[in-house]
Amino acid sequence: MSASQHKHDDGSQYEPYYPSCDPYGYGYGSGDEATPYEPLEPDESPEPRQSLRRPLAVATAALVALAALPVAVDRVVAARIESRTAKAFQEGMDTPLPPQVHVRGFPVLTQAASGTLRHVDITAHDIPAQGTTRPLPVTELSLQLRGLTKSDDDSEARACSAEATAFLSYADVSNALGLEISQGSRPGQVSAVVLIPLGKQVTVTSTVTAASDNRIAFKDFNVTAGALPAPGSAVLDKVFEQPIQLWNIPHGLHLRSVTTTADGLTAHLSGRSVTFRPDDAPQDSAGGSSAVVRSVSTPQLGQ
């Protein structure tokens, strides 16, 4: 090493002192005596960070709970309306079990407060037809009601518009007609088996159509197998001549079409200002009630 270039004022030389400095934080001290600095492992994070995380998690959980509270309250209100509506329609339709009721849309609470439910779906089973000639029960009735409201005196419920599907089993149709009815070989056609003397039987077909006043008509009566005597033909003409009336349909729904399936007839109905009235509803010209069978207690909207 070259001679030091550092001198005192009197000319004597000296070696300067350089303190050890580790700008990167790996150790402090001079020379070999530097003390290394060990970085913290991930699981050795400072305690203050953990204490900050706990309040944050609690706050997040509280916010989630507050956000879910209106949904839970709305669901409770919807369930209560659905239950009361199901009970009311069960009483009105005289069904063995309450119908399935679903109130659509969110929030339901504001709909109930306004007195109008925007969209209500109702599915009822085994609706009887009583007090009529050739009664035809409805195996299943599915209603899609829009704008359902109740009158101020709770005497009726009214839907702004409605779509409905009524399923009529062949067993019930057979009982109504007095013939064994099944699906025909063509769309919209039914087949009937007629027993004649000497143990013989004849197969006849007829086309089902929608007639006025919510009636199902049978047209184009035709013998497809066997020979039908003239008296028997006259009897069948009379049987199919008279349409079957759908009595247990809410007032305002109109039969639009009838289709055949493997298990029964499917009637499609629609209407506006569809009304559910109590059992003192006026009688129509045919002598049947224009309301649902028996009384229809109006669902208490918003209660």
PDB file of C-alpha atoms in Angstrom:
ATOM      1  CA  MET A   1       0.000   0.000   0.000  1.00  0.00           C
ATOM      2  CA  SER A   2       1.387   3.414  -0.884  1.00  0.00           C
ATOM      3  CA  ALA A   3       2.333   5.849   1.792  1.00  0.00           C
ATOM      4  CA  SER A   4      -0.532   7.708   3.209  1.00  0.00           C
ATOM      5  CA  GLN A   5      -1.165  11.041   1.620  1.00  0.00           C
ATOM      6  CA  HIS A   6      -2.877  12.260   4.779  1.00  0.00           C
ATOM      7  CA  LYS A   7      -0.681  14.480   7.042  1.00  0.00           C
ATOM      8  CA  HIS A   8      -1.174  16.522  10.154  1.00  0.00           C
ATOM      9  CA  ASP A   9      -0.326  20.173  10.168  1.00  0.00           C
ATOM     10  CA  ASP A  10       3.058  19.329  11.659  1.00  0.00           C
ATOM     11  CA  GLY A  11       3.804  17.066   8.668  1.00  0.00           C
ATOM     12  CA  SER A  12       3.258  13.733  10.394  1.00  0.00           C
ATOM     13  CA  GLN A  13       1.235  11.158   8.431  1.00  0.00           C
ATOM     14  CA  TYR A  14      -1.936   9.353   9.606  1.00  0.00           C
ATOM     15  CA  GLU A  15      -4.425   6.771   8.310  1.00  0.00           C
ATOM     16  CA  PRO A  16      -8.003   8.011   8.139  1.00  0.00           C
ATOM     17  CA  TYR A  17     -10.769   6.100   9.924  1.00  0.00           C
ATOM     18  CA  TYR A  18     -13.615   4.823   7.769  1.00  0.00           C
ATOM     19  CA  PRO A  19     -16.561   3.561   9.807  1.00  0.00           C
ATOM     20  CA  SER A  20     -18.311   0.492   8.419  1.00  0.00           C
ATOM     21  CA  CYS A  21     -21.688   1.378   6.828  1.00  0.00           C
ATOM     22  CA  ASP A  22     -23.993  -1.107   5.200  1.00  0.00           C
ATOM     23  CA  PRO A  23     -26.469   0.911   3.123  1.00  0.00           C
ATOM     24  CA  TYR A  24     -28.536  -2.224   2.295  1.00  0.00           C
ATOM     25  CA  GLY A  25     -29.253  -3.223   5.853  1.00  0.00           C
ATOM     26  CA  TYR A  26     -27.372  -6.516   5.960  1.00  0.00           C
ATOM     27  CA  GLY A  27     -25.293  -5.646   9.023  1.00  0.00           C
ATOM     28  CA  TYR A  28     -23.856  -2.903  11.204  1.00  0.00           C
ATOM     29  CA  GLY A  29     -20.383  -2.543  12.635  1.00  0.00           C
ATOM     30  CA  SER A  30     -16.879  -2.404  11.232  1.00  0.00           C
ATOM     31  CA  GLY A  31     -15.109  -5.041   9.217  1.00  0.00           C
ATOM     32  CA  ASP A  32     -15.665  -8.611  10.242  1.00  0.00           C
ATOM     33  CA  GLU A  33     -17.575  -7.568  13.325  1.00  0.00           C
ATOM     34  CA  ALA A  34     -20.641  -6.534  11.301  1.00  0.00           C
ATOM     35  CA  THR A  35     -23.800  -8.070  12.674  1.00  0.00           C
ATOM     36  CA  PRO A  36     -25.926  -9.610   9.915  1.00  0.00           C
ATOM     37  CA  TYR A  37     -29.617  -8.650   9.655  1.00  0.00           C
ATOM     38  CA  GLU A  38     -31.982 -11.558   9.105  1.00  0.00           C
ATOM     39  CA  PRO A  39     -35.164 -10.646   7.155  1.00  0.00           C
ATOM     40  CA  LEU A  40     -38.509 -11.758   8.595  1.00  0.00           C
ATOM     41  CA  GLU A  41     -40.125 -14.891   7.251  1.00  0.00           C
ATOM     42  CA  PRO A  42     -43.688 -14.574   5.856  1.00  0.00           C
ATOM     43  CA  ASP A  43     -45.196 -16.126   8.995  1.00  0.00           C
ATOM     44  CA  GLU A  44     -43.204 -13.736  11.202  1.00  0.00           C
ATOM     45  CA  SER A  45     -45.049 -10.589  10.070  1.00  0.00           C
ATOM     46  CA  PRO A  46     -45.349  -7.903  12.691  1.00  0.00           C
ATOM     47  CA  GLU A  47     -48.192  -8.256  15.168  1.00  0.00           C
ATOM     48  CA  PRO A  48     -49.770  -4.879  14.287  1.00  0.00           C
ATOM     49  CA  ARG A  49     -50.701  -6.195  10.819  1.00  0.00           C
ATOM     50  CA  GLN A  50     -52.597  -9.134  12.319  1.00  0.00           C
ATOM     51  CA  SER A  51     -54.490  -6.839  14.633  1.00  0.00           C
ATOM     52  CA  LEU A  52     -55.512  -4.716  11.656  1.00  0.00           C
ATOM     53  CA  ARG A  53     -56.810  -7.713   9.728  1.00  0.00           C
ATOM     54  CA  ARG A  54     -59.245  -8.817  12.440  1.00  0.00           C
ATOM     55  CA  PRO A  55     -61.313  -5.568  12.484  1.00  0.00           C
ATOM     56  CA  LEU A  56     -61.307  -5.555   8.681  1.00  0.00           C
ATOM     57  CA  ALA A  57     -62.740  -9.101   8.559  1.00  0.00           C
ATOM     58  CA  VAL A  58     -65.393  -8.225  11.131  1.00  0.00           C
ATOM     59  CA  ALA A  59     -66.370  -5.098   9.197  1.00  0.00           C
ATOM     60  CA  THR A  60     -66.617  -7.058   5.961  1.00  0.00           C
ATOM     61  CA  ALA A  61     -68.836  -9.691   7.571  1.00  0.00           C
ATOM     62  CA  ALA A  62     -71.048  -6.968   9.020  1.00  0.00           C
ATOM     63  CA  LEU A  63     -71.457  -5.332   5.614  1.00  0.00           C
ATOM     64  CA  VAL A  64     -72.384  -8.666   4.026  1.00  0.00           C
ATOM     65  CA  ALA A  65     -74.966  -9.293   6.767  1.00  0.00           C
ATOM     66  CA  LEU A  66     -76.480  -5.827   6.293  1.00  0.00           C
ATOM     67  CA  ALA A  67     -76.666  -6.348   2.542  1.00  0.00           C
ATOM     68  CA  ALA A  68     -78.435  -9.708   2.972  1.00  0.00           C
ATOM     69  CA  LEU A  69     -80.945  -8.387   5.530  1.00  0.00           C
ATOM     70  CA  PRO A  70     -83.305  -6.693   3.022  1.00  0.00           C
ATOM     71  CA  VAL A  71     -83.331  -9.857   0.894  1.00  0.00           C
ATOM     72  CA  ALA A  72     -84.231 -11.999   3.917  1.00  0.00           C
ATOM     73  CA  VAL A  73     -87.004  -9.621   5.007  1.00  0.00           C
ATOM     74  CA  ASP A  74     -88.390  -9.515   1.469  1.00  0.00           C
ATOM     75  CA  ARG A  75     -88.370 -13.304   1.276  1.00  0.00           C
ATOM     76  CA  VAL A  76     -90.344 -13.504   4.533  1.00  0.00           C
ATOM     77  CA  VAL A  77     -92.963 -11.095   3.173  1.00  0.00           C
ATOM     78  CA  ALA A  78     -93.183 -13.037  -0.104  1.00  0.00           C
ATOM     79  CA  ALA A  79     -93.566 -16.351   1.722  1.00  0.00           C
ATOM     80  CA  ARG A  80     -96.405 -14.958   3.835  1.00  0.00           C
ATOM     81  CA  ILE A  81     -98.257 -13.616   0.798  1.00  0.00           C
ATOM     82  CA  GLU A  82     -97.777 -16.918  -1.025  1.00  0.00           C
ATOM     83  CA  SER A  83     -99.095 -18.880   1.946  1.00  0.00           C
ATOM     84  CA  ARG A  84    -102.188 -16.686   2.372  1.00  0.00           C
ATOM     85  CA  THR A  85    -102.885 -16.738  -1.362  1.00  0.00           C
ATOM     86  CA  ALA A  86    -102.568 -20.530  -1.479  1.00  0.00           C
ATOM     87  CA  LYS A  87    -105.024 -20.874   1.403  1.00  0.00           C
ATOM     88  CA  ALA A  88    -107.507 -18.505  -0.232  1.00  0.00           C
ATOM     89  CA  PHE A  89    -107.417 -20.285  -3.567  1.00  0.00           C
ATOM     90  CA  GLN A  90    -107.676 -23.700  -1.945  1.00  0.00           C
ATOM     91  CA  GLU A  91    -110.888 -22.582  -0.269  1.00  0.00           C
ATOM     92  CA  GLY A  92    -112.176 -21.121  -3.515  1.00  0.00           C
ATOM     93  CA  MET A  93    -111.292 -24.064  -5.749  1.00  0.00           C
ATOM     94  CA  ASP A  94    -112.095 -26.719  -3.144  1.00  0.00           C
ATOM     95  CA  THR A  95    -108.876 -28.553  -3.897  1.00  0.00           C
ATOM     96  CA  PRO A  96    -107.600 -31.296  -1.573  1.00  0.00           C
ATOM     97  CA  LEU A  97    -104.245 -29.532  -1.219  1.00  0.00           C
ATOM     98  CA  PRO A  98    -103.215 -25.858  -1.333  1.00  0.00           C
ATOM     99  CA  PRO A  99    -102.025 -24.745  -4.760  1.00  0.00           C
ATOM    100  CA  GLN A 100     -98.429 -23.815  -5.397  1.00  0.00           C
ATOM    101  CA  VAL A 101     -98.015 -20.023  -5.394  1.00  0.00           C
ATOM    102  CA  HIS A 102     -94.961 -18.045  -6.446  1.00  0.00           C
ATOM    103  CA  VAL A 103     -94.747 -14.239  -6.298  1.00  0.00           C
ATOM    104  CA  ARG A 104     -92.160 -13.014  -8.758  1.00  0.00           C
ATOM    105  CA  GLY A 105     -90.087  -9.873  -8.797  1.00  0.00           C
ATOM    106  CA  PHE A 106     -87.894  -8.102  -6.251  1.00  0.00           C
ATOM    107  CA  PRO A 107     -88.610  -6.452  -3.991  1.00  0.00           C
ATOM    108  CA  VAL A 108     -91.963  -7.994  -3.114  1.00  0.00           C
ATOM    109  CA  LEU A 109     -92.282  -5.673  -0.117  1.00  0.00           C
ATOM    110  CA  THR A 110     -92.758  -2.585  -2.293  1.00  0.00           C
ATOM    111  CA  GLN A 111     -95.261  -4.449  -4.495  1.00  0.00           C
ATOM    112  CA  ALA A 112     -97.318  -5.407  -1.459  1.00  0.00           C
ATOM    113  CA  ALA A 113     -97.169  -1.850  -0.128  1.00  0.00           C
ATOM    114  CA  SER A 114     -98.530  -0.537  -3.442  1.00  0.00           C
ATOM    115  CA  GLY A 115    -101.384  -3.068  -3.402  1.00  0.00           C
ATOM    116  CA  THR A 116    -100.417  -4.667  -6.713  1.00  0.00           C
ATOM    117  CA  LEU A 117     -98.368  -7.804  -7.255  1.00  0.00           C
ATOM    118  CA  ARG A 118     -96.682  -7.635 -10.644  1.00  0.00           C
ATOM    119  CA  HIS A 119     -96.540 -11.341 -11.451  1.00  0.00           C
ATOM    120  CA  VAL A 120     -98.027 -14.293  -9.559  1.00  0.00           C
ATOM    121  CA  ASP A 121     -97.889 -17.934 -10.672  1.00  0.00           C
ATOM    122  CA  ILE A 122    -100.457 -20.394  -9.277  1.00  0.00           C
ATOM    123  CA  THR A 123    -100.646 -24.127  -9.964  1.00  0.00           C
ATOM    124  CA  ALA A 124    -103.628 -26.035  -8.540  1.00  0.00           C
ATOM    125  CA  HIS A 125    -104.469 -29.730  -8.830  1.00  0.00           C
ATOM    126  CA  ASP A 126    -107.699 -31.745  -8.838  1.00  0.00           C
ATOM    127  CA  ILE A 127    -110.200 -28.904  -9.123  1.00  0.00           C
ATOM    128  CA  PRO A 128    -113.694 -30.445  -8.926  1.00  0.00           C
ATOM    129  CA  ALA A 129    -116.686 -29.455 -11.039  1.00  0.00           C
ATOM    130  CA  GLN A 130    -119.805 -29.790  -8.905  1.00  0.00           C
ATOM    131  CA  GLY A 131    -123.486 -29.215  -9.491  1.00  0.00           C
ATOM    132  CA  THR A 132    -123.374 -29.469 -13.281  1.00  0.00           C
ATOM    133  CA  THR A 133    -124.442 -31.958 -15.911  1.00  0.00           C
ATOM    134  CA  ARG A 134    -121.491 -33.885 -17.329  1.00  0.00           C
ATOM    135  CA  PRO A 135    -119.061 -32.288 -14.863  1.00  0.00           C
ATOM    136  CA  LEU A 136    -115.471 -32.193 -16.057  1.00  0.00           C
ATOM    137  CA  PRO A 137    -112.901 -31.708 -13.263  1.00  0.00           C
ATOM    138  CA  VAL A 138    -109.630 -29.941 -14.013  1.00  0.00           C
ATOM    139  CA  THR A 139    -106.703 -32.200 -13.263  1.00  0.00           C
ATOM    140  CA  GLU A 140    -104.260 -29.288 -13.182  1.00  0.00           C
ATOM    141  CA  LEU A 141    -104.698 -25.554 -13.665  1.00  0.00           C
ATOM    142  CA  SER A 142    -101.652 -23.324 -14.114  1.00  0.00           C
ATOM    143  CA  LEU A 143    -102.241 -19.571 -13.889  1.00  0.00           C
ATOM    144  CA  GLN A 144     -99.827 -16.761 -14.726  1.00  0.00           C
ATOM    145  CA  LEU A 145    -101.368 -13.582 -13.315  1.00  0.00           C
ATOM    146  CA  ARG A 146    -100.063 -10.082 -13.975  1.00  0.00           C
ATOM    147  CA  GLY A 147    -101.023  -7.034 -11.947  1.00  0.00           C
ATOM    148  CA  LEU A 148    -102.957  -8.828  -9.192  1.00  0.00           C
ATOM    149  CA  THR A 149    -104.923  -6.492  -6.922  1.00  0.00           C
ATOM    150  CA  LYS A 150    -107.783  -6.789  -4.420  1.00  0.00           C
ATOM    151  CA  SER A 151    -110.882  -4.690  -3.985  1.00  0.00           C
ATOM    152  CA  ASP A 152    -111.189  -2.275  -1.070  1.00  0.00           C
ATOM    153  CA  ASP A 153    -113.779  -4.467   0.633  1.00  0.00           C
ATOM    154  CA  ASP A 154    -111.789  -7.687  -0.003  1.00  0.00           C
ATOM    155  CA  SER A 155    -114.738  -9.104  -1.977  1.00  0.00           C
ATOM    156  CA  GLU A 156    -112.700 -10.028  -5.040  1.00  0.00           C
ATOM    157  CA  ALA A 157    -109.252 -10.210  -6.556  1.00  0.00           C
ATOM    158  CA  ARG A 158    -108.528  -9.021 -10.059  1.00  0.00           C
ATOM    159  CA  ALA A 159    -105.609  -9.616 -12.419  1.00  0.00           C
ATOM    160  CA  CYS A 160    -104.901  -7.112 -15.161  1.00  0.00           C
ATOM    161  CA  SER A 161    -104.159 -10.017 -17.514  1.00  0.00           C
ATOM    162  CA  ALA A 162    -103.715 -13.754 -17.245  1.00  0.00           C
ATOM    163  CA  GLU A 163    -102.588 -16.812 -19.137  1.00  0.00           C
ATOM    164  CA  ALA A 164    -103.748 -20.264 -18.091  1.00  0.00           C
ATOM    165  CA  THR A 165    -103.322 -23.903 -19.021  1.00  0.00           C
ATOM    166  CA  ALA A 166    -105.905 -26.469 -17.914  1.00  0.00           C
ATOM    167  CA  PHE A 167    -105.055 -30.150 -18.179  1.00  0.00           C
ATOM    168  CA  LEU A 168    -108.020 -32.543 -18.414  1.00  0.00           C
ATOM    169  CA  SER A 169    -107.261 -36.231 -18.004  1.00  0.00           C
ATOM    170  CA  TYR A 170    -108.840 -38.756 -20.359  1.00  0.00           C
ATOM    171  CA  ALA A 171    -110.304 -40.523 -17.328  1.00  0.00           C
ATOM    172  CA  ASP A 172    -112.295 -37.398 -16.407  1.00  0.00           C
ATOM    173  CA  VAL A 173    -113.239 -36.738 -20.029  1.00  0.00           C
ATOM    174  CA  SER A 174    -114.430 -40.349 -20.314  1.00  0.00           C
ATOM    175  CA  ASN A 175    -116.595 -39.968 -17.205  1.00  0.00           C
ATOM    176  CA  ALA A 176    -118.078 -36.752 -18.557  1.00  0.00           C
ATOM    177  CA  LEU A 177    -118.952 -38.256 -21.945  1.00  0.00           C
ATOM    178  CA  GLY A 178    -119.813 -41.760 -20.804  1.00  0.00           C
ATOM    179  CA  LEU A 179    -117.329 -43.248 -23.294  1.00  0.00           C
ATOM    180  CA  GLU A 180    -113.798 -44.556 -23.003  1.00  0.00           C
ATOM    181  CA  ILE A 181    -111.731 -41.707 -24.508  1.00  0.00           C
ATOM    182  CA  SER A 182    -108.069 -41.841 -25.512  1.00  0.00           C
ATOM    183  CA  GLN A 183    -105.725 -40.030 -27.864  1.00  0.00           C
ATOM    184  CA  GLY A 184    -106.491 -40.401 -31.553  1.00  0.00           C
ATOM    185  CA  SER A 185    -104.113 -41.188 -34.368  1.00  0.00           C
ATOM    186  CA  ARG A 186    -103.977 -37.567 -35.554  1.00  0.00           C
ATOM    187  CA  PRO A 187    -103.176 -34.294 -33.741  1.00  0.00           C
ATOM    188  CA  GLY A 188    -106.245 -32.803 -32.090  1.00  0.00           C
ATOM    189  CA  GLN A 189    -108.172 -36.054 -32.405  1.00  0.00           C
ATOM    190  CA  VAL A 190    -109.566 -38.363 -29.747  1.00  0.00           C
ATOM    191  CA  SER A 191    -110.663 -41.975 -30.050  1.00  0.00           C
ATOM    192  CA  ALA A 192    -113.611 -43.625 -28.311  1.00  0.00           C
ATOM    193  CA  VAL A 193    -114.505 -47.292 -27.880  1.00  0.00           C
ATOM    194  CA  VAL A 194    -118.201 -48.136 -28.042  1.00  0.00           C
ATOM    195  CA  LEU A 195    -119.552 -51.497 -26.864  1.00  0.00           C
ATOM    196  CA  ILE A 196    -122.408 -52.912 -28.896  1.00  0.00           C
ATOM    197  CA  PRO A 197    -124.552 -56.060 -28.420  1.00  0.00           C
ATOM    198  CA  LEU A 198    -123.065 -59.522 -28.809  1.00  0.00           C
ATOM    199  CA  GLY A 199    -119.814 -58.416 -27.145  1.00  0.00           C
ATOM    200  CA  LYS A 200    -118.602 -56.434 -30.101  1.00  0.00           C
ATOM    201  CA  GLN A 201    -117.023 -53.017 -30.021  1.00  0.00           C
ATOM    202  CA  VAL A 202    -116.668 -50.134 -32.420  1.00  0.00           C
ATOM    203  CA  THR A 203    -113.943 -47.497 -32.506  1.00  0.00           C
ATOM    204  CA  VAL A 204    -114.891 -43.949 -33.407  1.00  0.00           C
ATOM    205  CA  THR A 205    -112.862 -40.755 -33.652  1.00  0.00           C
ATOM    206  CA  SER A 206    -113.673 -37.099 -33.198  1.00  0.00           C
ATOM    207  CA  THR A 207    -111.758 -33.824 -33.435  1.00  0.00           C
ATOM    208  CA  VAL A 208    -111.670 -31.592 -30.345  1.00  0.00           C
ATOM    209  CA  THR A 209    -111.836 -27.821 -30.747  1.00  0.00           C
ATOM    210  CA  ALA A 210    -112.345 -24.738 -28.613  1.00  0.00           C
ATOM    211  CA  ALA A 211    -115.887 -23.358 -28.748  1.00  0.00           C
ATOM    212  CA  SER A 212    -117.401 -20.143 -27.374  1.00  0.00           C
ATOM    213  CA  ASP A 213    -118.197 -19.675 -23.677  1.00  0.00           C
ATOM    214  CA  ASN A 214    -115.267 -21.861 -22.591  1.00  0.00           C
ATOM    215  CA  ARG A 215    -116.643 -25.064 -24.096  1.00  0.00           C
ATOM    216  CA  ILE A 216    -114.848 -28.007 -25.679  1.00  0.00           C
ATOM    217  CA  ALA A 217    -116.582 -29.194 -28.836  1.00  0.00           C
ATOM    218  CA  PHE A 218    -116.314 -32.536 -30.648  1.00  0.00           C
ATOM    219  CA  LYS A 219    -116.563 -32.478 -34.421  1.00  0.00           C
ATOM    220  CA  ASP A 220    -116.056 -34.738 -37.434  1.00  0.00           C
ATOM    221  CA  PHE A 221    -117.412 -37.850 -35.731  1.00  0.00           C
ATOM    222  CA  ASN A 222    -116.286 -40.898 -37.687  1.00  0.00           C
ATOM    223  CA  VAL A 223    -116.346 -44.715 -37.330  1.00  0.00           C
ATOM    224  CA  THR A 224    -112.847 -46.127 -37.893  1.00  0.00           C
ATOM    225  CA  ALA A 225    -113.247 -49.783 -36.868  1.00  0.00           C
ATOM    226  CA  GLY A 226    -116.275 -52.070 -36.762  1.00  0.00           C
ATOM    227  CA  ALA A 227    -119.840 -51.572 -37.879  1.00  0.00           C
ATOM    228  CA  LEU A 228    -122.062 -49.262 -35.869  1.00  0.00           C
ATOM    229  CA  PRO A 229    -125.821 -49.868 -36.092  1.00  0.00           C
ATOM    230  CA  ALA A 230    -127.987 -46.897 -36.972  1.00  0.00           C
ATOM    231  CA  PRO A 231    -129.437 -46.507 -33.430  1.00  0.00           C
ATOM    232  CA  GLY A 232    -125.930 -46.491 -31.981  1.00  0.00           C
ATOM    233  CA  SER A 233    -124.809 -43.883 -34.463  1.00  0.00           C
ATOM    234  CA  ALA A 234    -127.700 -41.659 -33.463  1.00  0.00           C
ATOM    235  CA  VAL A 235    -126.761 -41.997 -29.778  1.00  0.00           C
ATOM    236  CA  LEU A 236    -123.120 -41.096 -30.444  1.00  0.00           C
ATOM    237  CA  ASP A 237    -124.153 -38.132 -32.548  1.00  0.00           C
ATOM    238  CA  LYS A 238    -126.096 -36.880 -29.550  1.00  0.00           C
ATOM    239  CA  VAL A 239    -123.184 -37.506 -27.177  1.00  0.00           C
ATOM    240  CA  PHE A 240    -120.696 -35.558 -29.286  1.00  0.00           C
ATOM    241  CA  GLU A 241    -123.182 -32.911 -30.388  1.00  0.00           C
ATOM    242  CA  GLN A 242    -123.214 -31.139 -27.030  1.00  0.00           C
ATOM    243  CA  PRO A 243    -119.894 -29.448 -26.091  1.00  0.00           C
ATOM    244  CA  ILE A 244    -118.485 -29.862 -22.583  1.00  0.00           C
ATOM    245  CA  GLN A 245    -118.562 -26.704 -20.481  1.00  0.00           C
ATOM    246  CA  LEU A 246    -115.550 -25.726 -18.368  1.00  0.00           C
ATOM    247  CA  TRP A 247    -117.295 -24.404 -15.260  1.00  0.00           C
ATOM    248  CA  ASN A 248    -114.442 -24.046 -12.803  1.00  0.00           C
ATOM    249  CA  ILE A 249    -112.466 -21.348 -14.637  1.00  0.00           C
ATOM    250  CA  PRO A 250    -111.984 -17.785 -13.265  1.00  0.00           C
ATOM    251  CA  HIS A 251    -114.220 -15.155 -14.846  1.00  0.00           C
ATOM    252  CA  GLY A 252    -112.462 -13.318 -17.675  1.00  0.00           C
ATOM    253  CA  LEU A 253    -110.439 -16.262 -18.970  1.00  0.00           C
ATOM    254  CA  HIS A 254    -111.403 -17.380 -22.451  1.00  0.00           C
ATOM    255  CA  LEU A 255    -110.654 -20.723 -24.051  1.00  0.00           C
ATOM    256  CA  ARG A 256    -108.351 -20.207 -27.036  1.00  0.00           C
ATOM    257  CA  SER A 257    -107.361 -23.709 -28.132  1.00  0.00           C
ATOM    258  CA  VAL A 258    -107.433 -27.387 -27.173  1.00  0.00           C
ATOM    259  CA  THR A 259    -104.686 -29.895 -27.940  1.00  0.00           C
ATOM    260  CA  THR A 260    -104.446 -33.623 -27.324  1.00  0.00           C
ATOM    261  CA  THR A 261    -101.661 -35.452 -25.510  1.00  0.00           C
ATOM    262  CA  ALA A 262    -101.048 -39.058 -24.577  1.00  0.00           C
ATOM    263  CA  ASP A 263    -102.669 -38.509 -21.155  1.00  0.00           C
ATOM    264  CA  GLY A 264    -105.418 -35.982 -21.762  1.00  0.00           C
ATOM    265  CA  LEU A 265    -106.553 -32.683 -23.224  1.00  0.00           C
ATOM    266  CA  THR A 266    -104.684 -29.421 -22.728  1.00  0.00           C
ATOM    267  CA  ALA A 267    -106.814 -26.288 -22.848  1.00  0.00           C
ATOM    268  CA  HIS A 268    -105.104 -22.918 -23.349  1.00  0.00           C
ATOM    269  CA  LEU A 269    -106.863 -19.833 -21.974  1.00  0.00           C
ATOM    270  CA  SER A 270    -106.100 -16.138 -21.671  1.00  0.00           C
ATOM    271  CA  GLY A 271    -107.892 -12.939 -20.786  1.00  0.00           C
ATOM    272  CA  ARG A 272    -107.783  -9.438 -19.376  1.00  0.00           C
ATOM    273  CA  SER A 273    -109.327  -8.159 -16.166  1.00  0.00           C
ATOM    274  CA  VAL A 274    -109.594 -11.705 -14.821  1.00  0.00           C
ATOM    275  CA  THR A 275    -111.694 -11.717 -11.655  1.00  0.00           C
ATOM    276  CA  PHE A 276    -111.931 -14.093  -8.711  1.00  0.00           C
ATOM    277  CA  ARG A 277    -115.271 -13.548  -6.979  1.00  0.00           C
ATOM    278  CA  PRO A 278    -116.926 -15.084  -3.890  1.00  0.00           C
ATOM    279  CA  ASP A 279    -119.619 -17.757  -4.123  1.00  0.00           C
ATOM    280  CA  ASP A 280    -122.481 -15.259  -4.580  1.00  0.00           C
ATOM    281  CA  ALA A 281    -121.218 -14.423  -8.081  1.00  0.00           C
ATOM    282  CA  PRO A 282    -123.983 -14.035 -10.698  1.00  0.00           C
ATOM    283  CA  GLN A 283    -124.963 -17.072 -12.717  1.00  0.00           C
ATOM    284  CA  ASP A 284    -124.293 -17.182 -16.440  1.00  0.00           C
ATOM    285  CA  SER A 285    -126.875 -17.973 -19.070  1.00  0.00           C
ATOM    286  CA  ALA A 286    -126.133 -21.689 -18.887  1.00  0.00           C
ATOM    287  CA  GLY A 287    -126.819 -21.757 -15.164  1.00  0.00           C
ATOM    288  CA  GLY A 288    -123.229 -22.109 -14.019  1.00  0.00           C
ATOM    289  CA  SER A 289    -121.188 -19.748 -11.903  1.00  0.00           C
ATOM    290  CA  SER A 290    -118.735 -17.522 -13.741  1.00  0.00           C
ATOM    291  CA  ALA A 291    -116.385 -17.693 -10.783  1.00  0.00           C
ATOM    292  CA  VAL A 292    -114.134 -20.347  -9.408  1.00  0.00           C
ATOM    293  CA  VAL A 293    -115.965 -23.165  -7.621  1.00  0.00           C
ATOM    294  CA  ARG A 294    -117.243 -21.954  -4.245  1.00  0.00           C
ATOM    295  CA  SER A 295    -115.841 -18.866  -2.622  1.00  0.00           C
ATOM    296  CA  VAL A 296    -112.540 -17.290  -3.475  1.00  0.00           C
ATOM    297  CA  SER A 297    -111.082 -15.467  -0.507  1.00  0.00           C
ATOM    298  CA  THR A 298    -109.008 -12.619  -1.835  1.00  0.00           C
ATOM    299  CA  PRO A 299    -105.311 -12.778  -0.924  1.00  0.00           C
ATOM    300  CA  GLN A 300    -104.426 -10.066   1.542  1.00  0.00           C
ATOM    301  CA  LEU A 301    -101.737  -8.142  -0.292  1.00  0.00           C
ATOM    302  CA  GLY A 302     -99.162  -6.593   1.954  1.00  0.00           C
ATOM    303  CA  GLN A 303    -100.242  -8.386   5.111  1.00  0.00           C
TER     304      GLN A 303
END
